[in-house]
């Protein structure tokens, strides 16, 4: 069995298939595993994440994957989300004493960055989501409707849109509200904030991302497989409509009983010959899946400038500030460096793509110094900007019709990747779901079906009373 791509989709498929008794041969083009959700070591020994990655309590498959590979203790969960507006007013979101779906009521009522009129219209829209169990009739509009249209239909105030819906959804979905299918937006609130008390809890890795995957290679090798790094697949060979082999540099070829292609959709599209689209028409539409950017800004200060583990800024270019020094603790990477290491995240960062790096640093530094008074006195020792132009696929209205299933009509060819049909947006959870679905498809075709996909968190508390 061959898996191409060592990101979360390939790793989750590979580990699940190894556990099911297959000898997995994984080929990854880069020198390390983890794909987009990984970290690098700088020449001075510091670890830098490709970009901060976070998970939520509702990401049940990612949690299952971390457990399988022994990484579950490397994720710290937080049940308090802190927001701060440009006037310095803060608001906290956390579950109180009440059962779901009322668990956030207390913090919502006292959330200072929103006024009463904003809260009223938000509550009414949330009730709509609740009554439909995460589905409202207008989501079935052919071709989808945008999240902005969905919100406008529900008469949300501009401040409610900007300081509530946009803040949560642009970070969760990496796209602006007018380019996001409302189905994804509604799902975030249903699964993350309404249906369950723990769905919103934010999990942040306490180690550099690459360290989360230490157990994957061991698991694949323990079952007789191998992980080959620096091995880009250069061509895919088909004969008589079936997959025959894959080719590497130097003309070396490998073949197997089954292949899981777990690479980004753009990379796969480049390798596929046109005739294969006649057998599997869904592969003809990969070009319709657009991508959206994320920019990460890394700041190293000479002293501590924030104590919170993370904070969300409202109405600024900077969306999140993560206190990497606190999150890693004293024993990891930047713990060796004096002072404080912060990572800022800007999702759907279209406006920054063309801007020079220094301009981005100046802009974010000014915002950070406005938000964190202690940063005004501190010296910035070093700064880096990492722009990912194709960070995730864009969850544009109707995008699901272009996402192929994991099982294809080409014999022995299976697909995985956050962009395949999972129903989820481009997230680590979506990638792991795709890997598990691909593994299930391989086992089904081999005549040894097995359930690997984990169920969602069940609705709890009083949720059923509202639906
Ligand atoms: C900046 C940024 C921030 C993000 N933040 C979050 C977050 O906070 N939370 C969250 O849930 N998600 C986040 N995501 C999204 C998340 O990283 C992805 O959805 C997920 O990692 C995708 O996994 P994947 O396995 O589908 O794809 P990838 O991770 O892209 O894996 C594909 C692998 O295939 C390899 N490959 C490509 N071509 C070839 C070839 N020819 N031969 C061999 N190998 C090949 C690549 O090197 C790569 O390792 C973020 C993404 C980015 C970029």
mmCIF file with all atom_site columns, N, CA and C and ligand atoms in Angstrom, residues 4-10 27-30 32-37 50-55 59 62 171 231-234 262-264 267 271 294-296 345 388 390-392 416-419 425-429 431 434, ligand 1:
data_model
loop_
_atom_site.group_PDB
_atom_site.id
_atom_site.type_symbol
_atom_site.label_atom_id
_atom_site.label_alt_id
_atom_site.label_comp_id
_atom_site.label_asym_id
_atom_site.label_entity_id
_atom_site.label_seq_id
_atom_site.pdbx_PDB_ins_code
_atom_site.Cartn_x
_atom_site.Cartn_y
_atom_site.Cartn_z
_atom_site.occupancy
_atom_site.B_iso_or_equiv
_atom_site.pdbx_formal_charge
_atom_site.auth_seq_id
_atom_site.auth_comp_id
_atom_site.auth_asym_id
_atom_site.auth_atom_id
_atom_site.pdbx_PDB_model_num
ATOM   1   N N   . UNK A 1 4   ? 0.955   8.776  -0.676  1.00 0.00 ? 4   UNK A N   1
ATOM   2   C CA  . UNK A 1 4   ? 1.785   9.886  -1.183  1.00 0.00 ? 4   UNK A CA  1
ATOM   3   C C   . UNK A 1 4   ? 1.380   11.156 -0.455  1.00 0.00 ? 4   UNK A C   1
ATOM   4   N N   . UNK A 1 5   ? 2.303   11.705 0.316   1.00 0.00 ? 5   UNK A N   1
ATOM   5   C CA  . UNK A 1 5   ? 2.038   12.915 1.091   1.00 0.00 ? 5   UNK A CA  1
ATOM   6   C C   . UNK A 1 5   ? 2.007   12.602 2.584   1.00 0.00 ? 5   UNK A C   1
ATOM   7   N N   . UNK A 1 6   ? 2.882   13.271 3.323   1.00 0.00 ? 6   UNK A N   1
ATOM   8   C CA  . UNK A 1 6   ? 2.980   13.017 4.768   1.00 0.00 ? 6   UNK A CA  1
ATOM   9   C C   . UNK A 1 6   ? 2.422   14.145 5.601   1.00 0.00 ? 6   UNK A C   1
ATOM   10  N N   . UNK A 1 7   ? 1.326   14.779 5.115   1.00 0.00 ? 7   UNK A N   1
ATOM   11  C CA  . UNK A 1 7   ? 0.580   15.737 5.941   1.00 0.00 ? 7   UNK A CA  1
ATOM   12  C C   . UNK A 1 7   ? -0.395  14.952 6.819   1.00 0.00 ? 7   UNK A C   1
ATOM   13  N N   . UNK A 1 8   ? -1.290  15.673 7.487   1.00 0.00 ? 8   UNK A N   1
ATOM   14  C CA  . UNK A 1 8   ? -2.210  14.987 8.411   1.00 0.00 ? 8   UNK A CA  1
ATOM   15  C C   . UNK A 1 8   ? -3.108  13.978 7.703   1.00 0.00 ? 8   UNK A C   1
ATOM   16  N N   . UNK A 1 9   ? -3.496  14.272 6.453   1.00 0.00 ? 9   UNK A N   1
ATOM   17  C CA  . UNK A 1 9   ? -4.361  13.342 5.725   1.00 0.00 ? 9   UNK A CA  1
ATOM   18  C C   . UNK A 1 9   ? -3.621  12.036 5.450   1.00 0.00 ? 9   UNK A C   1
ATOM   19  N N   . UNK A 1 10  ? -2.399  12.151 4.933   1.00 0.00 ? 10  UNK A N   1
ATOM   20  C CA  . UNK A 1 10  ? -1.613  10.953 4.630   1.00 0.00 ? 10  UNK A CA  1
ATOM   21  C C   . UNK A 1 10  ? -1.240  10.197 5.896   1.00 0.00 ? 10  UNK A C   1
ATOM   22  N N   . UNK A 1 27  ? 5.476   8.177  0.917   1.00 0.00 ? 27  UNK A N   1
ATOM   23  C CA  . UNK A 1 27  ? 6.455   9.006  0.199   1.00 0.00 ? 27  UNK A CA  1
ATOM   24  C C   . UNK A 1 27  ? 6.085   10.467 0.388   1.00 0.00 ? 27  UNK A C   1
ATOM   25  N N   . UNK A 1 28  ? 7.019   11.219 0.951   1.00 0.00 ? 28  UNK A N   1
ATOM   26  C CA  . UNK A 1 28  ? 6.789   12.638 1.237   1.00 0.00 ? 28  UNK A CA  1
ATOM   27  C C   . UNK A 1 28  ? 7.920   13.424 0.575   1.00 0.00 ? 28  UNK A C   1
ATOM   28  N N   . UNK A 1 29  ? 7.548   14.509 -0.093  1.00 0.00 ? 29  UNK A N   1
ATOM   29  C CA  . UNK A 1 29  ? 8.581   15.237 -0.842  1.00 0.00 ? 29  UNK A CA  1
ATOM   30  C C   . UNK A 1 29  ? 9.523   16.048 0.064   1.00 0.00 ? 29  UNK A C   1
ATOM   31  N N   . UNK A 1 30  ? 9.029   16.431 1.239   1.00 0.00 ? 30  UNK A N   1
ATOM   32  C CA  . UNK A 1 30  ? 9.860   17.301 2.078   1.00 0.00 ? 30  UNK A CA  1
ATOM   33  C C   . UNK A 1 30  ? 10.678  16.462 3.077   1.00 0.00 ? 30  UNK A C   1
ATOM   34  N N   . UNK A 1 32  ? 10.528  16.464 6.202   1.00 0.00 ? 32  UNK A N   1
ATOM   35  C CA  . UNK A 1 32  ? 9.855   16.241 7.488   1.00 0.00 ? 32  UNK A CA  1
ATOM   36  C C   . UNK A 1 32  ? 8.372   15.973 7.253   1.00 0.00 ? 32  UNK A C   1
ATOM   37  N N   . UNK A 1 33  ? 7.720   15.454 8.287   1.00 0.00 ? 33  UNK A N   1
ATOM   38  C CA  . UNK A 1 33  ? 6.298   15.117 8.200   1.00 0.00 ? 33  UNK A CA  1
ATOM   39  C C   . UNK A 1 33  ? 5.444   16.269 8.729   1.00 0.00 ? 33  UNK A C   1
ATOM   40  N N   . UNK A 1 34  ? 4.162   16.221 8.410   1.00 0.00 ? 34  UNK A N   1
ATOM   41  C CA  . UNK A 1 34  ? 3.225   17.202 8.990   1.00 0.00 ? 34  UNK A CA  1
ATOM   42  C C   . UNK A 1 34  ? 2.625   18.146 7.955   1.00 0.00 ? 34  UNK A C   1
ATOM   43  N N   . UNK A 1 35  ? 3.226   18.206 6.751   1.00 0.00 ? 35  UNK A N   1
ATOM   44  C CA  . UNK A 1 35  ? 2.654   19.051 5.696   1.00 0.00 ? 35  UNK A CA  1
ATOM   45  C C   . UNK A 1 35  ? 2.537   20.495 6.129   1.00 0.00 ? 35  UNK A C   1
ATOM   46  N N   . UNK A 1 36  ? 1.348   21.056 5.959   1.00 0.00 ? 36  UNK A N   1
ATOM   47  C CA  . UNK A 1 36  ? 1.146   22.465 6.327   1.00 0.00 ? 36  UNK A CA  1
ATOM   48  C C   . UNK A 1 36  ? 1.145   22.647 7.848   1.00 0.00 ? 36  UNK A C   1
ATOM   49  N N   . UNK A 1 37  ? 0.785   21.601 8.582   1.00 0.00 ? 37  UNK A N   1
ATOM   50  C CA  . UNK A 1 37  ? 0.715   21.724 10.049  1.00 0.00 ? 37  UNK A CA  1
ATOM   51  C C   . UNK A 1 37  ? 2.012   21.212 10.666  1.00 0.00 ? 37  UNK A C   1
ATOM   52  N N   . UNK A 1 50  ? 5.078   26.472 11.255  1.00 0.00 ? 50  UNK A N   1
ATOM   53  C CA  . UNK A 1 50  ? 4.713   27.021 9.949   1.00 0.00 ? 50  UNK A CA  1
ATOM   54  C C   . UNK A 1 50  ? 3.728   28.169 10.172  1.00 0.00 ? 50  UNK A C   1
ATOM   55  N N   . UNK A 1 51  ? 2.825   27.945 11.104  1.00 0.00 ? 51  UNK A N   1
ATOM   56  C CA  . UNK A 1 51  ? 1.942   28.982 11.621  1.00 0.00 ? 51  UNK A CA  1
ATOM   57  C C   . UNK A 1 51  ? 1.260   28.347 12.821  1.00 0.00 ? 51  UNK A C   1
ATOM   58  N N   . UNK A 1 52  ? 0.830   29.175 13.758  1.00 0.00 ? 52  UNK A N   1
ATOM   59  C CA  . UNK A 1 52  ? 0.102   28.634 14.900  1.00 0.00 ? 52  UNK A CA  1
ATOM   60  C C   . UNK A 1 52  ? -1.064  27.784 14.405  1.00 0.00 ? 52  UNK A C   1
ATOM   61  N N   . UNK A 1 53  ? -1.227  26.595 14.949  1.00 0.00 ? 53  UNK A N   1
ATOM   62  C CA  . UNK A 1 53  ? -2.378  25.761 14.633  1.00 0.00 ? 53  UNK A CA  1
ATOM   63  C C   . UNK A 1 53  ? -3.148  25.487 15.923  1.00 0.00 ? 53  UNK A C   1
ATOM   64  N N   . UNK A 1 54  ? -4.461  25.623 15.852  1.00 0.00 ? 54  UNK A N   1
ATOM   65  C CA  . UNK A 1 54  ? -5.265  25.306 17.030  1.00 0.00 ? 54  UNK A CA  1
ATOM   66  C C   . UNK A 1 54  ? -6.382  24.345 16.632  1.00 0.00 ? 54  UNK A C   1
ATOM   67  N N   . UNK A 1 55  ? -6.871  23.618 17.625  1.00 0.00 ? 55  UNK A N   1
ATOM   68  C CA  . UNK A 1 55  ? -7.993  22.719 17.380  1.00 0.00 ? 55  UNK A CA  1
ATOM   69  C C   . UNK A 1 55  ? -9.112  23.078 18.360  1.00 0.00 ? 55  UNK A C   1
ATOM   70  N N   . UNK A 1 59  ? -13.417 18.749 17.435  1.00 0.00 ? 59  UNK A N   1
ATOM   71  C CA  . UNK A 1 59  ? -12.614 18.052 16.407  1.00 0.00 ? 59  UNK A CA  1
ATOM   72  C C   . UNK A 1 59  ? -12.282 16.646 16.894  1.00 0.00 ? 59  UNK A C   1
ATOM   73  N N   . UNK A 1 62  ? -9.416  14.456 14.962  1.00 0.00 ? 62  UNK A N   1
ATOM   74  C CA  . UNK A 1 62  ? -8.045  14.889 15.227  1.00 0.00 ? 62  UNK A CA  1
ATOM   75  C C   . UNK A 1 62  ? -7.622  14.425 16.619  1.00 0.00 ? 62  UNK A C   1
ATOM   76  N N   . UNK A 1 171 ? -11.253 33.345 11.295  1.00 0.00 ? 171 UNK A N   1
ATOM   77  C CA  . UNK A 1 171 ? -10.167 32.512 11.841  1.00 0.00 ? 171 UNK A CA  1
ATOM   78  C C   . UNK A 1 171 ? -10.457 31.032 11.622  1.00 0.00 ? 171 UNK A C   1
ATOM   79  N N   . UNK A 1 231 ? 11.172  12.416 -1.095  1.00 0.00 ? 231 UNK A N   1
ATOM   80  C CA  . UNK A 1 231 ? 10.849  11.531 -2.234  1.00 0.00 ? 231 UNK A CA  1
ATOM   81  C C   . UNK A 1 231 ? 9.623   12.067 -2.974  1.00 0.00 ? 231 UNK A C   1
ATOM   82  N N   . UNK A 1 232 ? 9.783   13.161 -3.748  1.00 0.00 ? 232 UNK A N   1
ATOM   83  C CA  . UNK A 1 232 ? 8.614   13.669 -4.482  1.00 0.00 ? 232 UNK A CA  1
ATOM   84  C C   . UNK A 1 232 ? 8.187   12.718 -5.599  1.00 0.00 ? 232 UNK A C   1
ATOM   85  N N   . UNK A 1 233 ? 6.901   12.510 -5.707  1.00 0.00 ? 233 UNK A N   1
ATOM   86  C CA  . UNK A 1 233 ? 6.368   11.733 -6.837  1.00 0.00 ? 233 UNK A CA  1
ATOM   87  C C   . UNK A 1 233 ? 6.337   12.672 -8.036  1.00 0.00 ? 233 UNK A C   1
ATOM   88  N N   . UNK A 1 234 ? 6.920   12.262 -9.146  1.00 0.00 ? 234 UNK A N   1
ATOM   89  C CA  . UNK A 1 234 ? 7.029   13.125 -10.334 1.00 0.00 ? 234 UNK A CA  1
ATOM   90  C C   . UNK A 1 234 ? 6.019   12.773 -11.420 1.00 0.00 ? 234 UNK A C   1
ATOM   91  N N   . UNK A 1 262 ? -2.443  11.784 -1.014  1.00 0.00 ? 262 UNK A N   1
ATOM   92  C CA  . UNK A 1 262 ? -2.792  12.703 0.086   1.00 0.00 ? 262 UNK A CA  1
ATOM   93  C C   . UNK A 1 262 ? -1.990  13.988 -0.059  1.00 0.00 ? 262 UNK A C   1
ATOM   94  N N   . UNK A 1 263 ? -1.965  14.491 -1.267  1.00 0.00 ? 263 UNK A N   1
ATOM   95  C CA  . UNK A 1 263 ? -1.248  15.745 -1.529  1.00 0.00 ? 263 UNK A CA  1
ATOM   96  C C   . UNK A 1 263 ? -2.255  16.860 -1.808  1.00 0.00 ? 263 UNK A C   1
ATOM   97  N N   . UNK A 1 264 ? -1.824  18.137 -1.759  1.00 0.00 ? 264 UNK A N   1
ATOM   98  C CA  . UNK A 1 264 ? -2.782  19.210 -2.058  1.00 0.00 ? 264 UNK A CA  1
ATOM   99  C C   . UNK A 1 264 ? -3.387  19.063 -3.454  1.00 0.00 ? 264 UNK A C   1
ATOM   100 N N   . UNK A 1 267 ? -1.358  20.167 -6.497  1.00 0.00 ? 267 UNK A N   1
ATOM   101 C CA  . UNK A 1 267 ? -0.221  19.294 -6.825  1.00 0.00 ? 267 UNK A CA  1
ATOM   102 C C   . UNK A 1 267 ? -0.715  18.037 -7.542  1.00 0.00 ? 267 UNK A C   1
ATOM   103 N N   . UNK A 1 271 ? -0.259  16.365 -11.813 1.00 0.00 ? 271 UNK A N   1
ATOM   104 C CA  . UNK A 1 271 ? 0.279   15.036 -12.154 1.00 0.00 ? 271 UNK A CA  1
ATOM   105 C C   . UNK A 1 271 ? -0.710  14.165 -12.929 1.00 0.00 ? 271 UNK A C   1
ATOM   106 N N   . UNK A 1 294 ? -3.044  32.780 4.553   1.00 0.00 ? 294 UNK A N   1
ATOM   107 C CA  . UNK A 1 294 ? -2.879  33.093 5.988   1.00 0.00 ? 294 UNK A CA  1
ATOM   108 C C   . UNK A 1 294 ? -1.475  33.687 6.153   1.00 0.00 ? 294 UNK A C   1
ATOM   109 N N   . UNK A 1 295 ? -1.375  34.725 6.962   1.00 0.00 ? 295 UNK A N   1
ATOM   110 C CA  . UNK A 1 295 ? -0.059  35.301 7.246   1.00 0.00 ? 295 UNK A CA  1
ATOM   111 C C   . UNK A 1 295 ? 0.239   35.152 8.735   1.00 0.00 ? 295 UNK A C   1
ATOM   112 N N   . UNK A 1 296 ? 1.438   34.679 9.017   1.00 0.00 ? 296 UNK A N   1
ATOM   113 C CA  . UNK A 1 296 ? 1.892   34.564 10.407  1.00 0.00 ? 296 UNK A CA  1
ATOM   114 C C   . UNK A 1 296 ? 3.009   35.583 10.635  1.00 0.00 ? 296 UNK A C   1
ATOM   115 N N   . UNK A 1 345 ? -1.496  35.869 14.101  1.00 0.00 ? 345 UNK A N   1
ATOM   116 C CA  . UNK A 1 345 ? -2.088  35.168 12.955  1.00 0.00 ? 345 UNK A CA  1
ATOM   117 C C   . UNK A 1 345 ? -3.123  36.065 12.282  1.00 0.00 ? 345 UNK A C   1
ATOM   118 N N   . UNK A 1 388 ? 1.538   32.551 3.607   1.00 0.00 ? 388 UNK A N   1
ATOM   119 C CA  . UNK A 1 388 ? 1.133   31.309 2.926   1.00 0.00 ? 388 UNK A CA  1
ATOM   120 C C   . UNK A 1 388 ? 0.011   31.686 1.968   1.00 0.00 ? 388 UNK A C   1
ATOM   121 N N   . UNK A 1 390 ? -1.395  30.000 -0.412  1.00 0.00 ? 390 UNK A N   1
ATOM   122 C CA  . UNK A 1 390 ? -2.370  28.920 -0.603  1.00 0.00 ? 390 UNK A CA  1
ATOM   123 C C   . UNK A 1 390 ? -2.460  28.124 0.689   1.00 0.00 ? 390 UNK A C   1
ATOM   124 N N   . UNK A 1 391 ? -2.862  28.796 1.768   1.00 0.00 ? 391 UNK A N   1
ATOM   125 C CA  . UNK A 1 391 ? -2.877  28.133 3.076   1.00 0.00 ? 391 UNK A CA  1
ATOM   126 C C   . UNK A 1 391 ? -3.945  27.045 3.131   1.00 0.00 ? 391 UNK A C   1
ATOM   127 N N   . UNK A 1 392 ? -5.148  27.385 2.668   1.00 0.00 ? 392 UNK A N   1
ATOM   128 C CA  . UNK A 1 392 ? -6.262  26.424 2.746   1.00 0.00 ? 392 UNK A CA  1
ATOM   129 C C   . UNK A 1 392 ? -7.101  26.569 1.479   1.00 0.00 ? 392 UNK A C   1
ATOM   130 N N   . UNK A 1 416 ? -7.024  11.508 -0.396  1.00 0.00 ? 416 UNK A N   1
ATOM   131 C CA  . UNK A 1 416 ? -7.185  12.078 0.941   1.00 0.00 ? 416 UNK A CA  1
ATOM   132 C C   . UNK A 1 416 ? -6.666  13.505 0.876   1.00 0.00 ? 416 UNK A C   1
ATOM   133 N N   . UNK A 1 417 ? -7.038  14.309 1.840   1.00 0.00 ? 417 UNK A N   1
ATOM   134 C CA  . UNK A 1 417 ? -6.632  15.717 1.846   1.00 0.00 ? 417 UNK A CA  1
ATOM   135 C C   . UNK A 1 417 ? -7.794  16.534 2.346   1.00 0.00 ? 417 UNK A C   1
ATOM   136 N N   . UNK A 1 418 ? -7.505  17.659 3.006   1.00 0.00 ? 418 UNK A N   1
ATOM   137 C CA  . UNK A 1 418 ? -8.583  18.478 3.573   1.00 0.00 ? 418 UNK A CA  1
ATOM   138 C C   . UNK A 1 418 ? -9.572  18.925 2.513   1.00 0.00 ? 418 UNK A C   1
ATOM   139 N N   . UNK A 1 419 ? -9.149  18.940 1.231   1.00 0.00 ? 419 UNK A N   1
ATOM   140 C CA  . UNK A 1 419 ? -9.968  19.418 0.113   1.00 0.00 ? 419 UNK A CA  1
ATOM   141 C C   . UNK A 1 419 ? -10.915 18.352 -0.422  1.00 0.00 ? 419 UNK A C   1
ATOM   142 N N   . UNK A 1 425 ? -14.544 22.144 6.622   1.00 0.00 ? 425 UNK A N   1
ATOM   143 C CA  . UNK A 1 425 ? -13.652 23.091 5.936   1.00 0.00 ? 425 UNK A CA  1
ATOM   144 C C   . UNK A 1 425 ? -12.199 22.635 6.029   1.00 0.00 ? 425 UNK A C   1
ATOM   145 N N   . UNK A 1 426 ? -11.294 23.444 5.462   1.00 0.00 ? 426 UNK A N   1
ATOM   146 C CA  . UNK A 1 426 ? -9.861  23.075 5.454   1.00 0.00 ? 426 UNK A CA  1
ATOM   147 C C   . UNK A 1 426 ? -9.284  23.248 6.847   1.00 0.00 ? 426 UNK A C   1
ATOM   148 N N   . UNK A 1 427 ? -9.257  22.178 7.577   1.00 0.00 ? 427 UNK A N   1
ATOM   149 C CA  . UNK A 1 427 ? -8.732  22.190 8.937   1.00 0.00 ? 427 UNK A CA  1
ATOM   150 C C   . UNK A 1 427 ? -7.973  20.893 9.167   1.00 0.00 ? 427 UNK A C   1
ATOM   151 N N   . UNK A 1 428 ? -7.269  20.830 10.284  1.00 0.00 ? 428 UNK A N   1
ATOM   152 C CA  . UNK A 1 428 ? -6.595  19.576 10.635  1.00 0.00 ? 428 UNK A CA  1
ATOM   153 C C   . UNK A 1 428 ? -7.630  18.476 10.824  1.00 0.00 ? 428 UNK A C   1
ATOM   154 N N   . UNK A 1 429 ? -8.772  18.819 11.421  1.00 0.00 ? 429 UNK A N   1
ATOM   155 C CA  . UNK A 1 429 ? -9.846  17.836 11.599  1.00 0.00 ? 429 UNK A CA  1
ATOM   156 C C   . UNK A 1 429 ? -10.324 17.329 10.233  1.00 0.00 ? 429 UNK A C   1
ATOM   157 N N   . UNK A 1 431 ? -8.635  17.236 7.487   1.00 0.00 ? 431 UNK A N   1
ATOM   158 C CA  . UNK A 1 431 ? -7.578  16.412 6.888   1.00 0.00 ? 431 UNK A CA  1
ATOM   159 C C   . UNK A 1 431 ? -7.603  15.001 7.481   1.00 0.00 ? 431 UNK A C   1
ATOM   160 N N   . UNK A 1 434 ? -10.516 13.029 6.245   1.00 0.00 ? 434 UNK A N   1
ATOM   161 C CA  . UNK A 1 434 ? -10.297 12.531 4.876   1.00 0.00 ? 434 UNK A CA  1
ATOM   162 C C   . UNK A 1 434 ? -9.394  11.306 4.891   1.00 0.00 ? 434 UNK A C   1
HETATM 163 C C1  . LIG B 2 .   ? -0.703  29.053 7.884   1.00 0.00 ? 1   LIG B C1  1
HETATM 164 C C2  . LIG B 2 .   ? -1.730  28.003 8.188   1.00 0.00 ? 1   LIG B C2  1
HETATM 165 C C3  . LIG B 2 .   ? -2.444  28.041 9.381   1.00 0.00 ? 1   LIG B C3  1
HETATM 166 C C4  . LIG B 2 .   ? -3.406  27.066 9.650   1.00 0.00 ? 1   LIG B C4  1
HETATM 167 N N1  . LIG B 2 .   ? -4.061  27.071 10.844  1.00 0.00 ? 1   LIG B N1  1
HETATM 168 C C5  . LIG B 2 .   ? -4.889  26.048 11.153  1.00 0.00 ? 1   LIG B C5  1
HETATM 169 C C6  . LIG B 2 .   ? -5.464  25.939 12.451  1.00 0.00 ? 1   LIG B C6  1
HETATM 170 O O1  . LIG B 2 .   ? -5.222  26.750 13.336  1.00 0.00 ? 1   LIG B O1  1
HETATM 171 N N2  . LIG B 2 .   ? -6.296  24.890 12.697  1.00 0.00 ? 1   LIG B N2  1
HETATM 172 C C7  . LIG B 2 .   ? -6.571  23.943 11.757  1.00 0.00 ? 1   LIG B C7  1
HETATM 173 O O2  . LIG B 2 .   ? -7.320  23.006 12.059  1.00 0.00 ? 1   LIG B O2  1
HETATM 174 N N3  . LIG B 2 .   ? -6.040  24.027 10.513  1.00 0.00 ? 1   LIG B N3  1
HETATM 175 C C8  . LIG B 2 .   ? -5.203  25.037 10.194  1.00 0.00 ? 1   LIG B C8  1
HETATM 176 N N4  . LIG B 2 .   ? -4.639  25.102 8.954   1.00 0.00 ? 1   LIG B N4  1
HETATM 177 C C9  . LIG B 2 .   ? -5.055  24.125 7.941   1.00 0.00 ? 1   LIG B C9  1
HETATM 178 C C10 . LIG B 2 .   ? -4.325  22.797 8.126   1.00 0.00 ? 1   LIG B C10 1
HETATM 179 O O3  . LIG B 2 .   ? -2.930  23.012 8.222   1.00 0.00 ? 1   LIG B O3  1
HETATM 180 C C11 . LIG B 2 .   ? -4.595  21.934 6.906   1.00 0.00 ? 1   LIG B C11 1
HETATM 181 O O4  . LIG B 2 .   ? -5.989  21.851 6.678   1.00 0.00 ? 1   LIG B O4  1
HETATM 182 C C12 . LIG B 2 .   ? -4.071  20.516 7.068   1.00 0.00 ? 1   LIG B C12 1
HETATM 183 O O5  . LIG B 2 .   ? -2.796  20.495 7.656   1.00 0.00 ? 1   LIG B O5  1
HETATM 184 C C13 . LIG B 2 .   ? -4.027  19.883 5.684   1.00 0.00 ? 1   LIG B C13 1
HETATM 185 O O6  . LIG B 2 .   ? -3.477  18.587 5.746   1.00 0.00 ? 1   LIG B O6  1
HETATM 186 P P1  . LIG B 2 .   ? -3.347  17.722 4.421   1.00 0.00 ? 1   LIG B P1  1
HETATM 187 O O7  . LIG B 2 .   ? -2.659  16.465 4.817   1.00 0.00 ? 1   LIG B O7  1
HETATM 188 O O8  . LIG B 2 .   ? -4.656  17.643 3.761   1.00 0.00 ? 1   LIG B O8  1
HETATM 189 O O9  . LIG B 2 .   ? -2.423  18.571 3.425   1.00 0.00 ? 1   LIG B O9  1
HETATM 190 P P2  . LIG B 2 .   ? -0.818  19.017 3.580   1.00 0.00 ? 1   LIG B P2  1
HETATM 191 O O10 . LIG B 2 .   ? -0.604  19.309 5.005   1.00 0.00 ? 1   LIG B O10 1
HETATM 192 O O11 . LIG B 2 .   ? -0.650  20.038 2.581   1.00 0.00 ? 1   LIG B O11 1
HETATM 193 O O12 . LIG B 2 .   ? -0.082  17.676 3.211   1.00 0.00 ? 1   LIG B O12 1
HETATM 194 C C14 . LIG B 2 .   ? 0.207   17.307 1.881   1.00 0.00 ? 1   LIG B C14 1
HETATM 195 C C15 . LIG B 2 .   ? 1.606   16.701 1.837   1.00 0.00 ? 1   LIG B C15 1
HETATM 196 O O13 . LIG B 2 .   ? 1.858   16.242 0.511   1.00 0.00 ? 1   LIG B O13 1
HETATM 197 C C16 . LIG B 2 .   ? 3.205   16.511 0.211   1.00 0.00 ? 1   LIG B C16 1
HETATM 198 N N5  . LIG B 2 .   ? 3.364   16.479 -1.249  1.00 0.00 ? 1   LIG B N5  1
HETATM 199 C C17 . LIG B 2 .   ? 2.913   17.378 -2.158  1.00 0.00 ? 1   LIG B C17 1
HETATM 200 N N6  . LIG B 2 .   ? 3.268   17.014 -3.408  1.00 0.00 ? 1   LIG B N6  1
HETATM 201 C C18 . LIG B 2 .   ? 3.947   15.848 -3.277  1.00 0.00 ? 1   LIG B C18 1
HETATM 202 C C19 . LIG B 2 .   ? 4.564   14.965 -4.210  1.00 0.00 ? 1   LIG B C19 1
HETATM 203 N N7  . LIG B 2 .   ? 4.560   15.217 -5.537  1.00 0.00 ? 1   LIG B N7  1
HETATM 204 N N8  . LIG B 2 .   ? 5.173   13.851 -3.734  1.00 0.00 ? 1   LIG B N8  1
HETATM 205 C C20 . LIG B 2 .   ? 5.217   13.575 -2.400  1.00 0.00 ? 1   LIG B C20 1
HETATM 206 N N9  . LIG B 2 .   ? 4.649   14.395 -1.481  1.00 0.00 ? 1   LIG B N9  1
HETATM 207 C C21 . LIG B 2 .   ? 4.018   15.500 -1.911  1.00 0.00 ? 1   LIG B C21 1
HETATM 208 C C22 . LIG B 2 .   ? 3.442   17.879 0.846   1.00 0.00 ? 1   LIG B C22 1
HETATM 209 O O14 . LIG B 2 .   ? 4.828   18.145 1.026   1.00 0.00 ? 1   LIG B O14 1
HETATM 210 C C23 . LIG B 2 .   ? 2.689   17.731 2.156   1.00 0.00 ? 1   LIG B C23 1
HETATM 211 O O15 . LIG B 2 .   ? 3.509   17.237 3.204   1.00 0.00 ? 1   LIG B O15 1
HETATM 212 C C24 . LIG B 2 .   ? -3.683  26.066 8.676   1.00 0.00 ? 1   LIG B C24 1
HETATM 213 C C25 . LIG B 2 .   ? -2.962  26.041 7.483   1.00 0.00 ? 1   LIG B C25 1
HETATM 214 C C26 . LIG B 2 .   ? -1.990  26.973 7.252   1.00 0.00 ? 1   LIG B C26 1
HETATM 215 C C27 . LIG B 2 .   ? -1.198  26.899 5.983   1.00 0.00 ? 1   LIG B C27 1
#
